[in-house]
């Protein structure tokens, strides 16, 4: 990457794996459990967070020297809230069905710990370009996990991907279903998302022992 | 050369390699190892893990055999091909070779899949973690076929066993470290993943599901209804079985849980062998009776009328709850699992009582899935360490007080 220095590139790649916001920092679990039953919802959620966190980090970073530290949380909340409202209205205008599926969880991006965490931990102490990269990196790390979880949950729970049947028709009994396969109803329930996230954490830490904490 | 020395040689040959734990396991499972320790004084205890497990399995065998006869009996009864009257526990109409073979043919694959898949997972984990294979799956593998409906597809059972052993046990560190009872984890997985195969009025009788599919395909056959007693009660229907049927177990249900009599005998055997905790069994029964009495009281005081969807199970006589569904089986064989139950004596009373109490509560208030004992035990498994903590702390406090009184 000629565009980014090595240090800057690390800002994006680190949160994807060894400093992933969900599996390592264990933030943003709530939405990861709630909306990952479908891949489409996971993807839209990931993009929404990417937008909010990328821009929010830049805005906070630009204002970092003029925000009085006593009221900084309030200022941060206003910035996120404004961005989330934009996302919410865009979704309602252009993807109404999807926004109904995501329902309250778009609004709840405001309380997503990842966003406040990045504002506090990074944007308040770094310049706008670095903050932007950090925001993008963390949002991507969040999105990757969301999409992995969404992929398995939709495939095993509903037999579809992005709503397209890939294993055959469960009612007409074609494809895999003709051999007696059935969808796993447990996959659609939130507890299974927790277990899938747990398995990802397990795999990740057994591949990289340095991540294991006592 | 016998098998034992062959195995011993193999073990020596593969020592230090990746596969060593697997050979070790086969060897120690079948025989007493040749090796002895060379230093220090040792006490040889007769009740090691393997023997404990074997005694539980012995207690389960009557339930398994009865399950086979009952499977054939229910099948013949539903299809009108056999005698419809069992007529007492020793009746020759029930204990027929035909009944047994029908059951054997359906249940043996369940047992094989349960043990095969479960032990395979244990072996793989032992090799990855380079530790000895543990015997922990021996009892689980026998419990699992006994608590599933007879018509459950084998691949579903296999998936559930993998899930239960990996997520329920191995992630916590293997046998002895698990929080939840693995057999119930497996059943709970099936229950939430494939609810159509775990409830309703078809899966409990061999062949009823296929009959249903044939009818759906347009053949003119009579639909088979093998509703369990709990299912009927939950829907407020009449129950066609008398108390003796329930007690002996001539009713549809999961494979090995129908016969309260044989479960009782197994339970007594466990108590006399000092393996199962009588405190948990007794307090669980008391808990169930108390909850049953409360519900009976609610009905007789007229708060719940016959129109209510809770009426069926609430008005069931309180002691019938002990005979129907999986309550007896769960109390005797699942709640007493020494790993997941409370460890302190006082804790066992609380733990058992709440299992019984919550079981009946779930039964009545969750008519869609009327079997509460599974969820009650899993819930209390989670709380068992908390109960123990407070019992121990209470004891510590009491002794501190005594000490203070003495020294003051």
Coordinates of C-alpha atoms in Angstrom, one line a residue:
Chain A
X1 CA 0.0 0.0 0.0
X2 CA 1.7 3.1 -1.2
X3 CA -1.0 5.3 0.1
X4 CA -0.6 4.3 3.7
X5 CA 2.5 4.2 5.8
X6 CA 3.1 1.0 7.6
X7 CA 1.9 2.5 10.9
X8 CA -1.3 3.8 9.3
X9 CA -1.9 0.4 7.6
X10 CA -1.7 -1.2 11.0
X11 CA -4.5 1.0 12.2
X12 CA -6.8 -0.8 9.7
X13 CA -5.4 -4.3 9.8
X14 CA -5.0 -4.7 13.6
X15 CA -8.7 -4.5 14.5
X16 CA -9.4 -7.0 11.8
X17 CA -7.6 -9.8 13.7
X18 CA -5.4 -9.4 16.7
X19 CA -7.3 -6.5 18.2
X20 CA -10.7 -7.2 17.0
X21 CA -13.4 -5.1 18.8
X22 CA -15.7 -8.1 19.2
X23 CA -13.6 -11.1 19.8
X24 CA -10.7 -9.4 21.6
X25 CA -12.1 -6.3 23.2
X26 CA -15.5 -8.0 23.6
X27 CA -17.4 -4.8 22.8
X28 CA -20.5 -4.4 20.7
X29 CA -21.7 -8.0 21.6
X30 CA -25.3 -6.9 22.0
X31 CA -25.9 -6.0 18.4
X32 CA -23.8 -8.9 17.2
X33 CA -26.2 -11.2 18.9
X34 CA -29.4 -9.5 18.0
X35 CA -29.2 -8.8 14.3
X36 CA -27.0 -11.6 12.9
X37 CA -29.8 -14.1 12.1
X38 CA -29.7 -12.8 8.5
X39 CA -26.7 -12.0 6.4
X40 CA -28.3 -9.0 4.8
X41 CA -29.1 -7.4 8.1
X42 CA -25.5 -8.1 9.3
X43 CA -24.1 -6.5 6.2
X44 CA -26.3 -3.4 6.5
X45 CA -25.4 -3.1 10.2
X46 CA -21.7 -3.4 9.4
X47 CA -22.0 -0.6 6.7
X48 CA -24.0 1.6 9.1
X49 CA -21.4 1.3 11.8
X50 CA -18.6 1.8 9.2
X51 CA -20.3 5.1 8.3
X52 CA -20.9 6.3 11.8
X53 CA -17.6 5.3 13.2
X54 CA -15.5 6.6 10.2
X55 CA -17.1 10.0 10.1
X56 CA -17.7 10.3 13.9
X57 CA -14.0 9.6 14.6
X58 CA -13.0 12.4 12.2
X59 CA -15.5 14.9 13.7
X60 CA -14.4 14.2 17.2
X61 CA -10.8 14.3 16.2
X62 CA -11.3 17.8 14.6
X63 CA -13.1 19.0 17.7
X64 CA -10.7 17.4 20.2
X65 CA -8.9 20.6 21.2
X66 CA -12.1 22.6 21.8
X67 CA -14.2 20.1 23.7
X68 CA -14.1 20.8 27.4
X69 CA -13.2 17.5 28.9
X70 CA -16.0 17.7 31.5
X71 CA -18.7 17.5 28.9
X72 CA -16.9 15.4 26.3
X73 CA -19.3 12.4 26.7
X74 CA -22.3 14.6 25.9
X75 CA -20.6 16.1 22.8
X76 CA -19.6 12.6 21.7
X77 CA -23.2 11.4 22.1
X78 CA -24.6 14.3 20.1
X79 CA -22.2 13.5 17.2
X80 CA -23.1 9.8 17.2
X81 CA -26.8 10.5 17.5
X82 CA -26.7 12.9 14.6
X83 CA -24.9 10.4 12.4
X84 CA -27.2 7.5 13.5
X85 CA -30.3 9.6 12.7
X86 CA -28.9 10.1 9.2
X87 CA -28.3 6.4 8.8
X88 CA -31.8 5.6 10.1
X89 CA -33.5 8.0 7.8
X90 CA -31.6 6.8 4.8
X91 CA -32.5 3.2 5.6
X92 CA -36.2 4.1 6.1
X93 CA -36.2 5.9 2.8
X94 CA -34.4 3.4 0.6
X95 CA -34.6 0.0 2.4
X96 CA -37.8 0.1 4.4
X97 CA -38.2 -3.6 4.9
X98 CA -34.7 -4.0 6.1
X99 CA -35.0 -1.1 8.5
X100 CA -38.0 -2.8 10.0
X101 CA -35.9 -6.0 10.5
X102 CA -33.1 -4.0 12.1
X103 CA -35.8 -2.0 14.0
X104 CA -34.4 -0.5 17.2
X105 CA -30.9 -1.7 16.6
X106 CA -30.0 1.1 14.2
X107 CA -30.9 3.5 16.9
X108 CA -28.9 1.5 19.4
X109 CA -25.7 2.1 17.4
X110 CA -25.6 5.2 19.6
X111 CA -24.9 3.0 22.6
X112 CA -22.6 0.6 20.8
X113 CA -19.5 0.5 23.0
X114 CA -17.2 0.2 20.1
X115 CA -18.1 3.7 18.9
X116 CA -17.8 5.5 22.3
X117 CA -14.7 3.4 23.0
X118 CA -12.9 4.5 19.8
X119 CA -13.9 8.2 20.4
X120 CA -12.5 8.1 23.9
X121 CA -9.5 5.9 23.3
X122 CA -8.4 7.2 19.9
X123 CA -10.1 10.2 18.3
X124 CA -9.6 12.4 21.4
X125 CA -5.8 12.0 21.1
X126 CA -5.0 11.7 17.4
X127 CA -5.4 13.7 14.2
X128 CA -8.3 13.3 11.8
X129 CA -6.6 11.1 9.2
X130 CA -5.4 8.6 11.8
X131 CA -8.7 8.7 13.5
X132 CA -10.5 8.1 10.2
X133 CA -8.3 5.0 9.6
X134 CA -8.8 3.8 13.1
X135 CA -12.6 4.2 12.8
X136 CA -12.6 2.4 9.4
X137 CA -10.4 -0.4 10.8
X138 CA -12.5 -1.0 13.9
X139 CA -15.8 -0.9 12.0
X140 CA -14.4 -3.4 9.5
X141 CA -13.3 -5.6 12.4
X142 CA -16.8 -5.4 13.8
X143 CA -18.3 -6.0 10.4
X144 CA -16.2 -9.1 9.6
X145 CA -17.4 -10.9 12.7
X146 CA -21.0 -9.8 12.1
X147 CA -20.8 -11.2 8.6
X148 CA -19.1 -14.5 9.6
X149 CA -21.8 -15.0 12.3
X150 CA -24.5 -14.0 10.0
X151 CA -23.3 -16.3 7.3
X152 CA -23.4 -19.4 9.5
X153 CA -26.6 -18.5 11.2
X154 CA -28.5 -17.8 8.0
X155 CA -27.1 -20.8 6.2
X156 CA -27.7 -23.3 9.0
X157 CA -30.8 -21.7 10.4
X158 CA -32.8 -20.8 7.3
X159 CA -30.9 -22.6 4.5
X160 CA -30.5 -19.3 2.6
X161 CA -27.8 -16.6 2.0
X162 CA -29.0 -13.0 1.5
X163 CA -32.5 -14.5 1.3
X164 CA -31.6 -16.8 -1.6
X165 CA -32.2 -20.5 -1.0
X166 CA -28.9 -22.3 -1.4
X167 CA -29.7 -25.7 0.1
X168 CA -32.9 -26.4 -1.7
X169 CA -36.5 -25.8 -0.9
X170 CA -37.5 -27.0 2.6
X171 CA -41.2 -27.3 1.8
X172 CA -41.0 -28.9 -1.6
X173 CA -38.1 -31.1 -0.3
X174 CA -35.6 -30.4 -3.0
X175 CA -31.8 -30.3 -2.8
X176 CA -30.4 -31.3 0.6
X177 CA -33.9 -31.4 2.1
X178 CA -34.8 -34.4 -0.1
X179 CA -32.2 -36.4 1.9
X180 CA -33.9 -35.6 5.2
X181 CA -31.9 -32.5 6.1
X182 CA -33.7 -29.9 8.2
X183 CA -33.0 -26.3 9.2
X184 CA -31.6 -25.8 12.6
X185 CA -34.1 -23.7 14.5
X186 CA -31.7 -23.0 17.3
X187 CA -29.4 -21.1 14.9
X188 CA -32.0 -18.3 14.5
X189 CA -32.2 -17.7 18.3
X190 CA -29.8 -15.2 19.9
X191 CA -28.1 -17.8 22.2
X192 CA -26.6 -19.5 19.2
X193 CA -25.0 -16.2 18.1
X194 CA -23.3 -16.1 21.4
X195 CA -22.0 -19.6 20.9
X196 CA -20.8 -18.9 17.3
X197 CA -19.0 -15.8 18.5
X198 CA -17.5 -17.9 21.3
X199 CA -16.3 -20.5 18.8
X200 CA -14.7 -17.7 16.7
X201 CA -12.9 -16.5 19.8
X202 CA -11.8 -20.0 20.6
X203 CA -10.4 -20.6 17.1
X204 CA -8.7 -17.3 17.1
X205 CA -7.0 -17.7 20.4
X206 CA -5.9 -21.3 19.8
X207 CA -4.2 -20.1 16.6
X208 CA -2.5 -17.2 18.3
X209 CA -1.6 -18.1 21.9
X210 CA -0.4 -14.6 22.6
X211 CA -4.0 -13.5 22.8
X212 CA -4.9 -15.8 25.7
X213 CA -5.2 -13.8 28.9
X214 CA -5.2 -15.4 32.4
Chain B
X1 CA -0.3 -63.4 22.9
X2 CA -3.6 -62.0 24.2
X3 CA -5.3 -58.8 23.2
X4 CA -4.0 -57.2 26.4
X5 CA -0.3 -57.7 25.6
X6 CA -0.9 -56.7 22.0
X7 CA -2.5 -53.5 23.1
X8 CA 0.4 -53.0 25.6
X9 CA 2.9 -53.4 22.8
X10 CA 1.0 -51.0 20.6
X11 CA 1.0 -48.5 23.4
X12 CA 4.7 -48.8 23.9
X13 CA 5.3 -48.5 20.2
X14 CA 3.3 -45.3 19.8
X15 CA 4.5 -43.8 23.0
X16 CA 5.3 -40.1 22.6
X17 CA 3.5 -39.9 19.2
X18 CA 0.3 -38.0 18.6
X19 CA -1.8 -41.1 18.7
X20 CA -0.6 -42.2 22.1
X21 CA -3.6 -41.1 24.1
X22 CA -5.9 -43.0 21.9
X23 CA -4.1 -46.3 22.4
X24 CA -3.7 -45.6 26.1
X25 CA -7.4 -45.1 26.3
X26 CA -8.3 -48.3 24.7
X27 CA -5.9 -50.2 26.8
X28 CA -6.9 -48.7 30.1
X29 CA -10.6 -49.0 29.2
X30 CA -10.4 -52.7 28.6
X31 CA -7.8 -53.8 31.1
X32 CA -5.9 -52.8 34.2
X33 CA -2.6 -51.3 33.0
X34 CA 0.6 -53.1 33.6
X35 CA 2.4 -50.0 34.9
X36 CA 2.5 -49.4 38.6
X37 CA 3.9 -46.3 40.3
X38 CA 7.3 -46.8 41.9
X39 CA 7.5 -44.4 44.8
X40 CA 5.5 -43.1 47.7
X41 CA 2.6 -44.8 49.5
X42 CA -0.7 -45.2 47.6
X43 CA -4.1 -46.1 48.6
X44 CA -5.9 -48.1 46.0
X45 CA -9.6 -47.1 45.9
X46 CA -12.1 -49.4 44.4
X47 CA -14.6 -46.7 43.4
X48 CA -12.7 -45.0 40.6
X49 CA -14.4 -43.0 37.9
X50 CA -14.8 -46.0 35.6
X51 CA -16.5 -48.1 38.3
X52 CA -18.8 -45.3 39.3
X53 CA -19.8 -44.9 35.7
X54 CA -20.4 -48.6 35.2
X55 CA -22.7 -48.7 38.2
X56 CA -24.8 -45.9 36.7
X57 CA -24.9 -47.7 33.4
X58 CA -26.1 -50.9 35.2
X59 CA -28.9 -48.8 36.8
X60 CA -29.9 -47.6 33.3
X61 CA -30.0 -51.1 31.7
X62 CA -33.5 -52.0 32.9
X63 CA -34.8 -48.7 31.5
X64 CA -33.1 -49.4 28.2
X65 CA -34.5 -52.9 27.9
X66 CA -38.0 -51.8 29.0
X67 CA -37.7 -49.0 26.4
X68 CA -37.2 -51.6 23.7
X69 CA -40.2 -53.6 24.7
X70 CA -42.3 -50.5 25.0
X71 CA -41.2 -49.2 21.6
X72 CA -42.5 -52.3 20.0
X73 CA -45.6 -52.4 22.1
X74 CA -46.5 -48.8 21.3
X75 CA -45.9 -49.4 17.6
X76 CA -48.1 -52.5 17.5
X77 CA -50.7 -50.8 19.6
X78 CA -50.9 -47.8 17.3
X79 CA -50.9 -49.8 14.1
X80 CA -53.4 -52.3 15.5
X81 CA -51.1 -55.2 14.9
X82 CA -50.6 -56.4 18.4
X83 CA -52.4 -56.9 21.7
X84 CA -53.9 -53.8 23.0
X85 CA -54.0 -54.8 26.6
X86 CA -50.8 -54.9 28.6
X87 CA -52.7 -56.1 31.7
X88 CA -50.2 -55.8 34.5
X89 CA -46.5 -55.5 34.6
X90 CA -45.7 -59.1 34.0
X91 CA -48.2 -59.7 31.3
X92 CA -46.9 -61.9 28.5
X93 CA -48.7 -59.7 25.9
X94 CA -46.2 -57.0 26.6
X95 CA -42.9 -59.0 27.0
X96 CA -43.0 -60.5 23.5
X97 CA -40.0 -61.2 21.3
X98 CA -41.7 -59.3 18.5
X99 CA -42.0 -56.1 20.6
X100 CA -38.4 -56.5 21.7
X101 CA -37.1 -56.9 18.2
X102 CA -39.0 -53.9 16.9
X103 CA -37.6 -51.8 19.7
X104 CA -34.1 -53.2 19.4
X105 CA -34.0 -52.4 15.7
X106 CA -34.8 -48.8 16.3
X107 CA -33.0 -48.2 19.6
X108 CA -29.7 -50.0 18.9
X109 CA -28.7 -47.5 16.2
X110 CA -29.5 -44.6 18.6
X111 CA -27.1 -46.2 21.1
X112 CA -24.4 -46.8 18.5
X113 CA -24.6 -43.3 17.1
X114 CA -24.5 -41.7 20.6
X115 CA -21.5 -43.7 21.7
X116 CA -19.7 -43.7 18.4
X117 CA -19.9 -40.0 17.8
X118 CA -19.4 -39.0 21.4
X119 CA -16.4 -41.1 21.9
X120 CA -14.9 -40.0 18.6
X121 CA -15.2 -36.4 19.8
X122 CA -13.5 -37.4 23.1
X123 CA -10.7 -39.2 21.3
X124 CA -10.1 -36.2 18.9
X125 CA -9.9 -33.8 21.9
X126 CA -7.7 -36.1 23.9
X127 CA -5.2 -36.3 20.9
X128 CA -5.3 -32.5 20.4
X129 CA -4.9 -31.7 24.0
X130 CA -2.4 -34.6 24.6
X131 CA -4.2 -35.8 27.7
X132 CA -5.8 -39.1 28.6
X133 CA -9.2 -39.9 27.2
X134 CA -11.6 -39.5 30.0
X135 CA -14.4 -41.9 30.8
X136 CA -16.9 -39.1 31.2
X137 CA -18.8 -40.0 28.1
X138 CA -19.7 -43.5 29.2
X139 CA -22.8 -42.5 31.2
X140 CA -23.8 -39.6 28.9
X141 CA -23.6 -41.9 25.9
X142 CA -26.1 -44.2 27.6
X143 CA -28.4 -41.4 28.8
X144 CA -28.7 -39.8 25.4
X145 CA -30.6 -42.5 23.6
X146 CA -32.9 -42.9 26.6
X147 CA -34.1 -39.3 26.6
X148 CA -34.8 -38.8 22.9
X149 CA -38.0 -39.7 20.9
X150 CA -37.6 -43.0 19.1
X151 CA -38.1 -41.6 15.6
X152 CA -35.4 -39.0 15.8
X153 CA -33.3 -39.0 12.7
X154 CA -29.8 -40.3 13.4
X155 CA -27.9 -37.5 11.8
X156 CA -29.7 -35.0 14.1
X157 CA -28.6 -37.1 17.1
X158 CA -25.1 -37.0 15.8
X159 CA -25.1 -33.3 15.3
X160 CA -26.5 -32.8 18.8
X161 CA -24.0 -35.1 20.4
X162 CA -21.1 -33.2 18.7
X163 CA -22.5 -29.9 19.9
X164 CA -23.2 -31.2 23.4
X165 CA -19.8 -32.8 23.9
X166 CA -17.8 -29.9 22.4
X167 CA -19.8 -26.9 23.7
X168 CA -21.2 -28.5 26.8
X169 CA -18.0 -30.2 28.0
X170 CA -14.8 -29.9 26.1
X171 CA -14.7 -26.1 26.0
X172 CA -14.8 -26.1 29.8
X173 CA -11.9 -28.5 30.0
X174 CA -13.5 -31.9 29.7
X175 CA -15.0 -34.4 32.2
X176 CA -15.4 -33.0 35.6
X177 CA -15.2 -29.4 34.5
X178 CA -18.5 -29.0 32.8
X179 CA -21.1 -26.6 34.1
X180 CA -24.1 -28.2 32.4
X181 CA -25.1 -31.8 32.2
X182 CA -23.9 -32.9 28.8
X183 CA -26.8 -35.3 28.1
X184 CA -29.3 -32.6 28.8
X185 CA -27.3 -30.1 26.8
X186 CA -27.6 -32.5 23.9
X187 CA -31.4 -32.9 24.5
X188 CA -31.8 -29.1 24.8
X189 CA -30.0 -28.6 21.5
X190 CA -32.3 -31.1 19.8
X191 CA -35.3 -29.5 21.5
X192 CA -34.5 -26.0 20.2
X193 CA -33.0 -26.9 16.9
X194 CA -35.5 -29.4 15.6
X195 CA -38.7 -28.8 17.6
X196 CA -40.9 -30.8 15.2
X197 CA -38.9 -33.9 16.0
X198 CA -38.9 -33.4 19.8
X199 CA -42.6 -32.6 20.4
X200 CA -46.0 -33.2 19.1
X201 CA -48.0 -36.5 18.9
X202 CA -46.0 -38.3 16.2
X203 CA -42.4 -38.8 17.1
X204 CA -43.0 -40.9 20.2
X205 CA -44.3 -43.9 18.3
X206 CA -42.2 -45.7 15.7
X207 CA -43.5 -45.3 12.2
X208 CA -46.1 -42.6 13.0
X209 CA -44.1 -39.9 11.2
X210 CA -43.7 -42.0 8.1
X211 CA -47.5 -42.8 8.2
X212 CA -48.1 -39.0 8.4
X213 CA -45.9 -38.5 5.3
X214 CA -47.8 -41.2 3.4
X215 CA -51.1 -39.5 4.3
X216 CA -49.7 -36.2 3.1
X217 CA -48.7 -37.9 -0.1
X218 CA -52.3 -38.9 -0.7
X219 CA -52.6 -42.5 0.7
X220 CA -55.7 -43.2 2.6
X221 CA -54.4 -44.4 5.9
X222 CA -55.4 -43.6 9.5
X223 CA -53.2 -41.0 11.1
X224 CA -51.4 -42.3 14.2
X225 CA -51.7 -40.3 17.4
X226 CA -49.1 -41.1 20.0
X227 CA -49.6 -38.1 22.2
X228 CA -47.7 -38.2 25.4
X229 CA -49.6 -37.7 28.7
X230 CA -48.0 -34.3 29.2
X231 CA -49.0 -33.3 25.7
X232 CA -52.6 -34.3 26.1
X233 CA -52.8 -32.5 29.5
X234 CA -51.3 -29.4 28.1
X235 CA -53.9 -29.2 25.5
X236 CA -56.6 -30.0 28.0
X237 CA -57.5 -33.3 26.4
X238 CA -58.6 -36.5 28.2
X239 CA -55.9 -38.9 29.1
X240 CA -56.5 -42.5 28.1
X241 CA -54.0 -44.0 30.5
X242 CA -54.7 -45.0 34.1
X243 CA -52.3 -44.5 36.9
X244 CA -50.9 -48.0 36.7
X245 CA -50.0 -47.5 33.0
X246 CA -48.1 -44.4 34.0
X247 CA -46.3 -46.1 36.8
X248 CA -45.3 -49.2 34.8
X249 CA -44.6 -47.1 31.7
X250 CA -46.9 -48.5 29.1
X251 CA -47.2 -45.0 27.6
X252 CA -45.6 -43.1 24.7
X253 CA -42.6 -41.0 25.6
X254 CA -38.9 -40.7 25.2
X255 CA -37.2 -44.1 24.9
X256 CA -36.2 -44.9 28.4
X257 CA -38.1 -42.5 30.6
X258 CA -41.6 -43.9 30.7
X259 CA -41.3 -46.6 33.4
X260 CA -41.4 -44.9 36.8
X261 CA -41.1 -48.3 38.4
X262 CA -37.8 -49.2 36.8
X263 CA -36.4 -45.7 37.3
X264 CA -37.3 -46.1 41.0
X265 CA -35.4 -49.3 41.1
X266 CA -32.5 -47.8 39.4
X267 CA -32.6 -44.9 41.8
X268 CA -32.6 -47.2 44.8
X269 CA -29.7 -49.1 43.3
X270 CA -27.8 -45.8 42.9
X271 CA -28.6 -44.8 46.5
X272 CA -27.4 -48.1 47.9
X273 CA -24.3 -48.0 45.8
X274 CA -23.7 -44.5 47.3
X275 CA -23.4 -43.0 43.8
X276 CA -26.6 -41.0 43.5
X277 CA -27.4 -38.5 46.2
X278 CA -30.7 -39.4 48.0
X279 CA -30.9 -35.8 49.2
X280 CA -31.2 -34.5 45.7
X281 CA -33.8 -37.1 44.7
X282 CA -35.9 -36.7 47.8
X283 CA -35.8 -32.9 47.8
X284 CA -36.6 -32.8 44.2
X285 CA -39.7 -35.0 44.7
X286 CA -40.7 -32.8 47.6
X287 CA -40.3 -29.7 45.5
X288 CA -42.5 -31.1 42.7
X289 CA -45.2 -32.2 45.2
X290 CA -45.2 -28.7 46.8
X291 CA -45.6 -27.0 43.5
X292 CA -48.3 -29.5 42.4
X293 CA -50.2 -28.8 45.6
X294 CA -50.0 -25.1 45.1
X295 CA -51.5 -25.5 41.6
X296 CA -54.1 -27.9 42.9
X297 CA -54.9 -25.3 45.5
X298 CA -55.2 -22.6 42.9
X299 CA -57.6 -24.7 40.9
X300 CA -59.8 -25.7 43.9
X301 CA -60.0 -22.1 45.0
X302 CA -61.6 -21.3 41.7
X303 CA -59.1 -18.8 40.3
X304 CA -58.5 -20.9 37.2
X305 CA -61.5 -22.0 35.4
X306 CA -61.8 -24.8 32.9
X307 CA -61.5 -22.4 30.0
X308 CA -57.9 -21.5 30.9
X309 CA -55.1 -23.0 28.9
X310 CA -53.3 -23.8 32.1
X311 CA -56.3 -25.8 33.5
X312 CA -55.3 -29.2 32.1
X313 CA -51.9 -29.4 33.8
X314 CA -52.8 -27.3 36.8
X315 CA -55.7 -29.6 37.8
X316 CA -53.6 -32.7 37.4
X317 CA -53.5 -34.4 40.8
X318 CA -50.2 -33.3 42.4
X319 CA -48.7 -36.7 42.8
X320 CA -49.4 -37.6 39.1
X321 CA -46.7 -35.2 38.1
X322 CA -44.1 -37.6 39.5
X323 CA -45.3 -40.4 37.2
X324 CA -45.7 -38.6 33.9
X325 CA -43.1 -37.1 31.5
X326 CA -39.4 -37.3 32.2
X327 CA -39.6 -36.0 35.8
X328 CA -38.6 -39.3 37.4
X329 CA -35.8 -40.0 35.0
X330 CA -34.4 -36.5 35.2
X331 CA -34.5 -36.5 39.0
X332 CA -32.8 -39.8 39.4
X333 CA -30.3 -39.8 36.6
X334 CA -29.7 -36.2 35.6
X335 CA -30.1 -34.0 38.7
X336 CA -27.8 -36.3 40.7
X337 CA -24.9 -36.0 38.2
X338 CA -22.1 -35.3 40.7
X339 CA -20.2 -32.9 38.5
X340 CA -23.0 -30.4 37.9
X341 CA -25.0 -30.7 41.1
X342 CA -24.4 -28.9 44.3
X343 CA -21.5 -30.4 46.4
X344 CA -22.6 -29.4 49.9
X345 CA -25.3 -31.3 51.7
X346 CA -27.3 -28.3 52.5
X347 CA -26.8 -27.1 49.0
X348 CA -28.1 -30.4 47.6
X349 CA -31.4 -30.0 49.5
X350 CA -31.9 -26.5 48.0
X351 CA -30.7 -27.6 44.6
X352 CA -33.0 -30.6 44.4
X353 CA -36.0 -28.8 45.9
X354 CA -35.8 -26.0 43.3
X355 CA -35.4 -28.5 40.4
X356 CA -38.7 -30.2 41.4
X357 CA -40.4 -26.9 42.1
X358 CA -39.3 -25.2 38.8
X359 CA -40.0 -28.4 36.7
X360 CA -43.7 -28.3 37.6
X361 CA -43.8 -24.6 37.2
X362 CA -42.4 -24.8 33.6
X363 CA -44.7 -27.7 32.8
X364 CA -47.8 -25.7 33.7
X365 CA -46.9 -22.3 32.4
X366 CA -45.3 -23.4 29.1
X367 CA -47.9 -25.6 27.5
X368 CA -46.2 -25.5 24.1
X369 CA -43.2 -27.4 25.5
X370 CA -44.6 -29.1 28.5
X371 CA -41.4 -30.9 29.6
X372 CA -40.0 -28.7 32.3
X373 CA -37.6 -31.0 34.0
X374 CA -34.9 -30.6 31.4
X375 CA -34.9 -26.9 31.6
X376 CA -35.2 -26.9 35.3
X377 CA -32.1 -29.1 35.8
X378 CA -30.1 -27.0 33.3
X379 CA -31.1 -23.8 35.1
X380 CA -30.1 -25.2 38.5
X381 CA -26.8 -26.6 37.1
X382 CA -25.9 -23.0 36.4
X383 CA -26.9 -22.0 40.0
X384 CA -25.3 -24.9 41.8
X385 CA -21.9 -23.2 42.4
X386 CA -23.7 -20.1 43.7
X387 CA -25.8 -22.2 46.1
X388 CA -22.6 -23.9 47.3
X389 CA -20.8 -20.6 47.7
X390 CA -23.5 -19.3 50.1
X391 CA -23.7 -22.5 52.0
X392 CA -20.0 -22.5 52.6
X393 CA -19.9 -18.8 53.5
X394 CA -22.8 -19.4 55.9
X395 CA -20.9 -22.1 57.6
X396 CA -17.8 -19.9 57.8
X397 CA -19.8 -17.2 59.4
X398 CA -21.3 -19.5 61.9
X399 CA -18.0 -20.9 63.0
X400 CA -16.5 -17.4 63.2
X401 CA -19.3 -16.5 65.6
X402 CA -18.7 -19.6 67.7
X403 CA -15.0 -18.8 67.8
X404 CA -15.7 -15.2 68.9
X405 CA -18.1 -16.4 71.6
X406 CA -15.5 -18.8 72.9
X407 CA -12.6 -16.4 72.9
X408 CA -14.5 -13.4 74.2

